CSV table of N, CA, C and O in Angstrom, one decimal:
chain,number,residue,atom,x,y,z
M,9,MET,N,40.0,-102.4,-178.3
M,9,MET,CA,39.4,-101.7,-177.1
M,9,MET,C,39.0,-100.3,-177.5
M,9,MET,O,39.7,-99.6,-178.2
M,10,THR,N,37.8,-99.9,-177.1
M,10,THR,CA,37.3,-98.6,-177.4
M,10,THR,C,37.8,-97.6,-176.5
M,10,THR,O,38.2,-97.9,-175.3
M,11,HIS,N,37.8,-96.3,-176.9
M,11,HIS,CA,38.3,-95.3,-176.0
M,11,HIS,C,37.4,-95.1,-174.8
M,11,HIS,O,37.9,-94.8,-173.7
M,12,ILE,N,36.1,-95.2,-175.0
M,12,ILE,CA,35.2,-95.0,-173.9
M,12,ILE,C,35.4,-96.1,-172.8
M,12,ILE,O,35.4,-95.8,-171.6
M,13,THR,N,35.6,-97.3,-173.2
M,13,THR,CA,35.9,-98.4,-172.3
M,13,THR,C,37.1,-98.1,-171.4
M,13,THR,O,37.1,-98.2,-170.2
M,14,CYS,N,38.2,-97.7,-172.1
M,14,CYS,CA,39.4,-97.4,-171.5
M,14,CYS,C,39.3,-96.2,-170.5
M,14,CYS,O,39.7,-96.2,-169.4
M,15,LEU,N,38.7,-95.1,-171.0
M,15,LEU,CA,38.5,-93.9,-170.2
M,15,LEU,C,37.6,-94.2,-169.0
M,15,LEU,O,37.9,-93.7,-167.9
M,16,ASN,N,36.6,-94.9,-169.2
M,16,ASN,CA,35.7,-95.2,-168.0
M,16,ASN,C,36.5,-96.1,-167.0
M,16,ASN,O,36.3,-95.8,-165.8
M,17,ALA,N,37.2,-97.0,-167.4
M,17,ALA,CA,38.0,-97.9,-166.5
M,17,ALA,C,39.0,-97.0,-165.8
M,17,ALA,O,39.2,-97.2,-164.5
M,18,LEU,N,39.7,-96.2,-166.5
M,18,LEU,CA,40.7,-95.3,-165.8
M,18,LEU,C,40.1,-94.4,-164.8
M,18,LEU,O,40.7,-94.1,-163.8
M,19,ALA,N,38.9,-93.9,-165.1
M,19,ALA,CA,38.2,-93.0,-164.2
M,19,ALA,C,37.8,-93.8,-162.9
M,19,ALA,O,38.0,-93.2,-161.8
M,20,ILE,N,37.3,-95.0,-163.0
M,20,ILE,CA,37.0,-95.8,-161.9
M,20,ILE,C,38.2,-96.1,-161.0
M,20,ILE,O,38.2,-96.0,-159.8
M,21,VAL,N,39.3,-96.5,-161.7
M,21,VAL,CA,40.6,-96.8,-161.0
M,21,VAL,C,41.1,-95.6,-160.3
M,21,VAL,O,41.6,-95.6,-159.2
M,22,GLY,N,41.1,-94.4,-161.0
M,22,GLY,CA,41.5,-93.2,-160.4
M,22,GLY,C,40.8,-92.8,-159.2
M,22,GLY,O,41.4,-92.4,-158.2
M,23,ASN,N,39.5,-93.0,-159.2
M,23,ASN,CA,38.7,-92.7,-158.0
M,23,ASN,C,39.1,-93.6,-156.9
M,23,ASN,O,39.2,-93.2,-155.7
M,24,THR,N,39.3,-94.9,-157.2
M,24,THR,CA,39.7,-95.8,-156.1
M,24,THR,C,41.1,-95.5,-155.5
M,24,THR,O,41.3,-95.5,-154.3
M,25,VAL,N,42.0,-95.2,-156.4
M,25,VAL,CA,43.4,-94.9,-156.0
M,25,VAL,C,43.4,-93.6,-155.1
M,25,VAL,O,44.0,-93.5,-154.1
M,26,ILE,N,42.7,-92.6,-155.5
M,26,ILE,CA,42.6,-91.3,-154.8
M,26,ILE,C,42.0,-91.5,-153.4
M,26,ILE,O,42.5,-91.1,-152.4
M,27,ASN,N,40.9,-92.3,-153.4
M,27,ASN,CA,40.2,-92.5,-152.1
M,27,ASN,C,41.0,-93.3,-151.2
M,27,ASN,O,41.0,-93.1,-150.0
M,28,ASP,N,41.8,-94.3,-151.7
M,28,ASP,CA,42.6,-95.1,-150.9
M,28,ASP,C,43.8,-94.4,-150.3
M,28,ASP,O,44.4,-94.8,-149.4
M,29,ASN,N,44.2,-93.3,-151.0
M,29,ASN,CA,45.4,-92.6,-150.6
M,29,ASN,C,45.1,-91.1,-150.2
M,29,ASN,O,45.9,-90.2,-150.4
M,30,TYR,N,44.0,-91.0,-149.6
M,30,TYR,CA,43.5,-89.7,-149.1
M,30,TYR,C,44.0,-89.4,-147.7
M,30,TYR,O,43.8,-90.3,-146.8
M,31,LEU,N,44.6,-88.3,-147.4
M,31,LEU,CA,45.1,-88.0,-146.1
M,31,LEU,C,44.1,-87.1,-145.4
M,31,LEU,O,43.9,-86.0,-145.7
M,32,VAL,N,43.4,-87.7,-144.4
M,32,VAL,CA,42.4,-87.0,-143.7
M,32,VAL,C,42.9,-85.8,-143.0
M,32,VAL,O,42.3,-84.7,-142.9
M,33,LYS,N,44.1,-85.9,-142.4
M,33,LYS,CA,44.6,-84.8,-141.6
M,33,LYS,C,44.9,-83.5,-142.4
M,33,LYS,O,44.5,-82.4,-142.0
M,34,SER,N,45.4,-83.7,-143.6
M,34,SER,CA,45.7,-82.5,-144.5
M,34,SER,C,44.5,-82.3,-145.5
M,34,SER,O,44.6,-81.3,-146.2
M,35,GLN,N,43.6,-83.2,-145.5
M,35,GLN,CA,42.4,-83.0,-146.5
M,35,GLN,C,42.9,-83.0,-147.9
M,35,GLN,O,42.2,-82.3,-148.8
M,36,GLN,N,43.9,-83.8,-148.2
M,36,GLN,CA,44.4,-83.8,-149.6
M,36,GLN,C,44.9,-85.3,-149.9
M,36,GLN,O,45.3,-86.0,-149.0
M,37,PRO,N,44.9,-85.6,-151.2
M,37,PRO,CA,45.5,-86.9,-151.6
M,37,PRO,C,47.0,-86.9,-151.4
M,37,PRO,O,47.6,-85.9,-151.5
M,38,ASP,N,47.5,-88.1,-151.1
M,38,ASP,CA,49.0,-88.2,-151.0
M,38,ASP,C,49.6,-88.3,-152.4
M,38,ASP,O,49.7,-89.4,-152.9
M,39,SER,N,50.0,-87.2,-153.0
M,39,SER,CA,50.4,-87.2,-154.4
M,39,SER,C,51.7,-88.0,-154.6
M,39,SER,O,51.8,-88.6,-155.7
M,40,VAL,N,52.5,-88.1,-153.6
M,40,VAL,CA,53.8,-88.8,-153.8
M,40,VAL,C,53.4,-90.3,-153.9
M,40,VAL,O,53.9,-91.0,-154.8
M,41,LYS,N,52.6,-90.8,-153.1
M,41,LYS,CA,52.2,-92.2,-153.1
M,41,LYS,C,51.4,-92.6,-154.3
M,41,LYS,O,51.6,-93.6,-155.0
M,42,ILE,N,50.5,-91.7,-154.7
M,42,ILE,CA,49.7,-91.9,-155.9
M,42,ILE,C,50.6,-91.9,-157.2
M,42,ILE,O,50.5,-92.8,-158.0
M,43,ALA,N,51.6,-91.1,-157.2
M,43,ALA,CA,52.5,-91.1,-158.4
M,43,ALA,C,53.3,-92.4,-158.5
M,43,ALA,O,53.5,-92.9,-159.5
M,44,GLN,N,53.7,-92.9,-157.3
M,44,GLN,CA,54.5,-94.2,-157.3
M,44,GLN,C,53.6,-95.3,-157.7
M,44,GLN,O,54.0,-96.2,-158.5
M,45,ILE,N,52.3,-95.3,-157.4
M,45,ILE,CA,51.4,-96.3,-157.8
M,45,ILE,C,51.1,-96.3,-159.3
M,45,ILE,O,51.1,-97.3,-160.0
M,46,LEU,N,51.0,-95.0,-159.8
M,46,LEU,CA,50.7,-94.9,-161.2
M,46,LEU,C,51.8,-95.3,-162.1
M,46,LEU,O,51.6,-95.5,-163.3
M,47,MET,N,53.0,-95.3,-161.6
M,47,MET,CA,54.2,-95.7,-162.4
M,47,MET,C,54.1,-97.2,-162.9
M,47,MET,O,54.7,-97.6,-163.8
M,48,LYS,N,53.2,-97.9,-162.2
M,48,LYS,CA,53.1,-99.3,-162.5
M,48,LYS,C,52.1,-99.6,-163.7
M,48,LYS,O,52.0,-100.7,-164.2
M,49,LEU,N,51.5,-98.5,-164.2
M,49,LEU,CA,50.6,-98.6,-165.3
M,49,LEU,C,51.3,-99.0,-166.6
M,49,LEU,O,50.6,-99.4,-167.6
M,50,ASP,N,52.6,-98.9,-166.7
M,50,ASP,CA,53.3,-99.3,-168.0
M,50,ASP,C,53.3,-100.8,-168.2
M,50,ASP,O,53.6,-101.2,-169.3
M,51,GLU,N,52.8,-101.6,-167.2
M,51,GLU,CA,52.8,-103.0,-167.4
M,51,GLU,C,51.6,-103.5,-168.3
M,51,GLU,O,51.5,-104.6,-168.7
M,52,ILE,N,50.7,-102.5,-168.5
M,52,ILE,CA,49.5,-102.9,-169.3
M,52,ILE,C,49.7,-102.6,-170.8
M,52,ILE,O,50.2,-101.5,-171.1
M,53,ASP,N,49.3,-103.5,-171.6
M,53,ASP,CA,49.5,-103.4,-173.1
M,53,ASP,C,48.3,-102.6,-173.6
M,53,ASP,O,47.2,-103.1,-173.7
M,54,TRP,N,48.4,-101.3,-173.9
M,54,TRP,CA,47.4,-100.4,-174.3
M,54,TRP,C,47.1,-100.4,-175.8
M,54,TRP,O,46.2,-99.8,-176.3
M,55,LEU,N,47.9,-101.2,-176.5
M,55,LEU,CA,47.7,-101.2,-178.0
M,55,LEU,C,46.4,-101.8,-178.4
M,55,LEU,O,45.9,-102.7,-177.8
M,56,ALA,N,45.8,-101.2,-179.5
M,56,ALA,CA,44.6,-101.7,-180.0
M,56,ALA,C,44.7,-103.1,-180.5
M,56,ALA,O,43.7,-103.8,-180.7
M,57,THR,N,45.9,-103.6,-180.8
M,57,THR,CA,46.1,-104.9,-181.3
M,57,THR,C,46.5,-105.9,-180.2
M,57,THR,O,46.8,-107.0,-180.5
M,58,GLY,N,46.6,-105.4,-179.0
M,58,GLY,CA,47.0,-106.3,-177.8
M,58,GLY,C,45.9,-107.2,-177.3
M,58,GLY,O,44.9,-107.4,-178.0
M,59,ASP,N,46.2,-107.8,-176.2
M,59,ASP,CA,45.2,-108.7,-175.6
M,59,ASP,C,43.9,-108.1,-175.2
M,59,ASP,O,42.9,-108.8,-175.1
M,60,LEU,N,43.8,-106.8,-175.0
M,60,LEU,CA,42.6,-106.2,-174.6
M,60,LEU,C,41.7,-105.6,-175.8
M,60,LEU,O,40.8,-104.9,-175.5
M,61,LYS,N,42.1,-106.0,-177.0
M,61,LYS,CA,41.4,-105.4,-178.1
M,61,LYS,C,39.9,-105.7,-178.3
M,61,LYS,O,39.2,-104.9,-178.9
M,62,TYR,N,39.4,-106.7,-177.6
M,62,TYR,CA,38.0,-107.1,-177.8
M,62,TYR,C,37.2,-106.6,-176.6
M,62,TYR,O,36.0,-106.9,-176.6
M,63,LEU,N,37.7,-105.8,-175.7
M,63,LEU,CA,37.0,-105.3,-174.6
M,63,LEU,C,36.0,-104.2,-175.0
M,63,LEU,O,36.5,-103.2,-175.7
M,64,LYS,N,34.8,-104.3,-174.7
M,64,LYS,CA,33.8,-103.3,-175.1
M,64,LYS,C,32.7,-103.3,-174.0
M,64,LYS,O,32.4,-104.3,-173.3
M,65,GLY,N,32.1,-102.1,-173.9
M,65,GLY,CA,30.9,-102.0,-173.0
M,65,GLY,C,31.2,-102.1,-171.5
M,65,GLY,O,32.4,-102.0,-171.1
M,66,ALA,N,30.2,-102.2,-170.7
M,66,ALA,CA,30.3,-102.2,-169.3
M,66,ALA,C,31.0,-103.4,-168.8
M,66,ALA,O,31.8,-103.4,-167.8
M,67,THR,N,30.9,-104.6,-169.4
M,67,THR,CA,31.6,-105.8,-169.1
M,67,THR,C,33.1,-105.6,-169.3
M,67,THR,O,33.9,-106.0,-168.4
M,68,GLY,N,33.4,-105.1,-170.4
M,68,GLY,CA,34.8,-104.8,-170.7
M,68,GLY,C,35.5,-103.8,-169.7
M,68,GLY,O,36.6,-104.0,-169.3
M,69,THR,N,34.7,-102.8,-169.3
M,69,THR,CA,35.2,-101.9,-168.4
M,69,THR,C,35.5,-102.5,-167.0
M,69,THR,O,36.5,-102.3,-166.4
M,70,LYS,N,34.6,-103.4,-166.6
M,70,LYS,CA,34.8,-104.1,-165.3
M,70,LYS,C,36.0,-105.0,-165.4
M,70,LYS,O,36.8,-105.1,-164.4
M,71,ILE,N,36.2,-105.7,-166.5
M,71,ILE,CA,37.4,-106.5,-166.6
M,71,ILE,C,38.7,-105.7,-166.6
M,71,ILE,O,39.6,-106.0,-166.0
M,72,LEU,N,38.6,-104.6,-167.3
M,72,LEU,CA,39.8,-103.7,-167.4
M,72,LEU,C,40.1,-103.1,-166.0
M,72,LEU,O,41.3,-103.0,-165.6
M,73,VAL,N,39.1,-102.7,-165.3
M,73,VAL,CA,39.3,-102.1,-164.0
M,73,VAL,C,39.9,-103.1,-163.1
M,73,VAL,O,40.9,-102.8,-162.3
M,74,SER,N,39.5,-104.4,-163.1
M,74,SER,CA,40.1,-105.4,-162.3
M,74,SER,C,41.5,-105.7,-162.7
M,74,SER,O,42.4,-105.8,-161.8
M,75,ASP,N,41.8,-105.7,-164.0
M,75,ASP,CA,43.2,-105.9,-164.4
M,75,ASP,C,44.1,-104.7,-164.0
M,75,ASP,O,45.2,-105.0,-163.5
M,76,ILE,N,43.6,-103.5,-164.1
M,76,ILE,CA,44.4,-102.3,-163.7
M,76,ILE,C,44.7,-102.3,-162.2
M,76,ILE,O,45.8,-102.1,-161.8
M,77,LEU,N,43.7,-102.6,-161.4
M,77,LEU,CA,43.8,-102.6,-160.0
M,77,LEU,C,44.8,-103.7,-159.6
M,77,LEU,O,45.6,-103.5,-158.6
M,78,ASN,N,44.7,-104.9,-160.2
M,78,ASN,CA,45.7,-106.0,-159.9
M,78,ASN,C,47.1,-105.5,-160.3
M,78,ASN,O,48.1,-105.9,-159.6
M,79,CYS,N,47.2,-104.8,-161.4
M,79,CYS,CA,48.5,-104.4,-161.8
M,79,CYS,C,49.1,-103.3,-160.9
M,79,CYS,O,50.4,-103.3,-160.7
M,80,LEU,N,48.3,-102.5,-160.2
M,80,LEU,CA,48.8,-101.5,-159.3
M,80,LEU,C,49.1,-102.0,-157.9
M,80,LEU,O,49.7,-101.2,-157.2
M,81,LYS,N,48.8,-103.2,-157.6
M,81,LYS,CA,49.1,-103.7,-156.3
M,81,LYS,C,50.5,-104.1,-156.1
M,81,LYS,O,51.3,-104.3,-157.0
């Protein structure tokens, strides 16, 4: 897995998580809820030798975004 693919996927997921947990009343993200959601990221094998080692490019980013969002549910 390339660094760009991983960083791009994390940016997309971060945008989704923040938007889904935005408190309109206080005009701020719910940091407690976001922290609880992000604790689930340890379920993903980030090693370069793991299952995700062949992910590259835009297609790989989309696959990784989907996997991360499923993991965070």
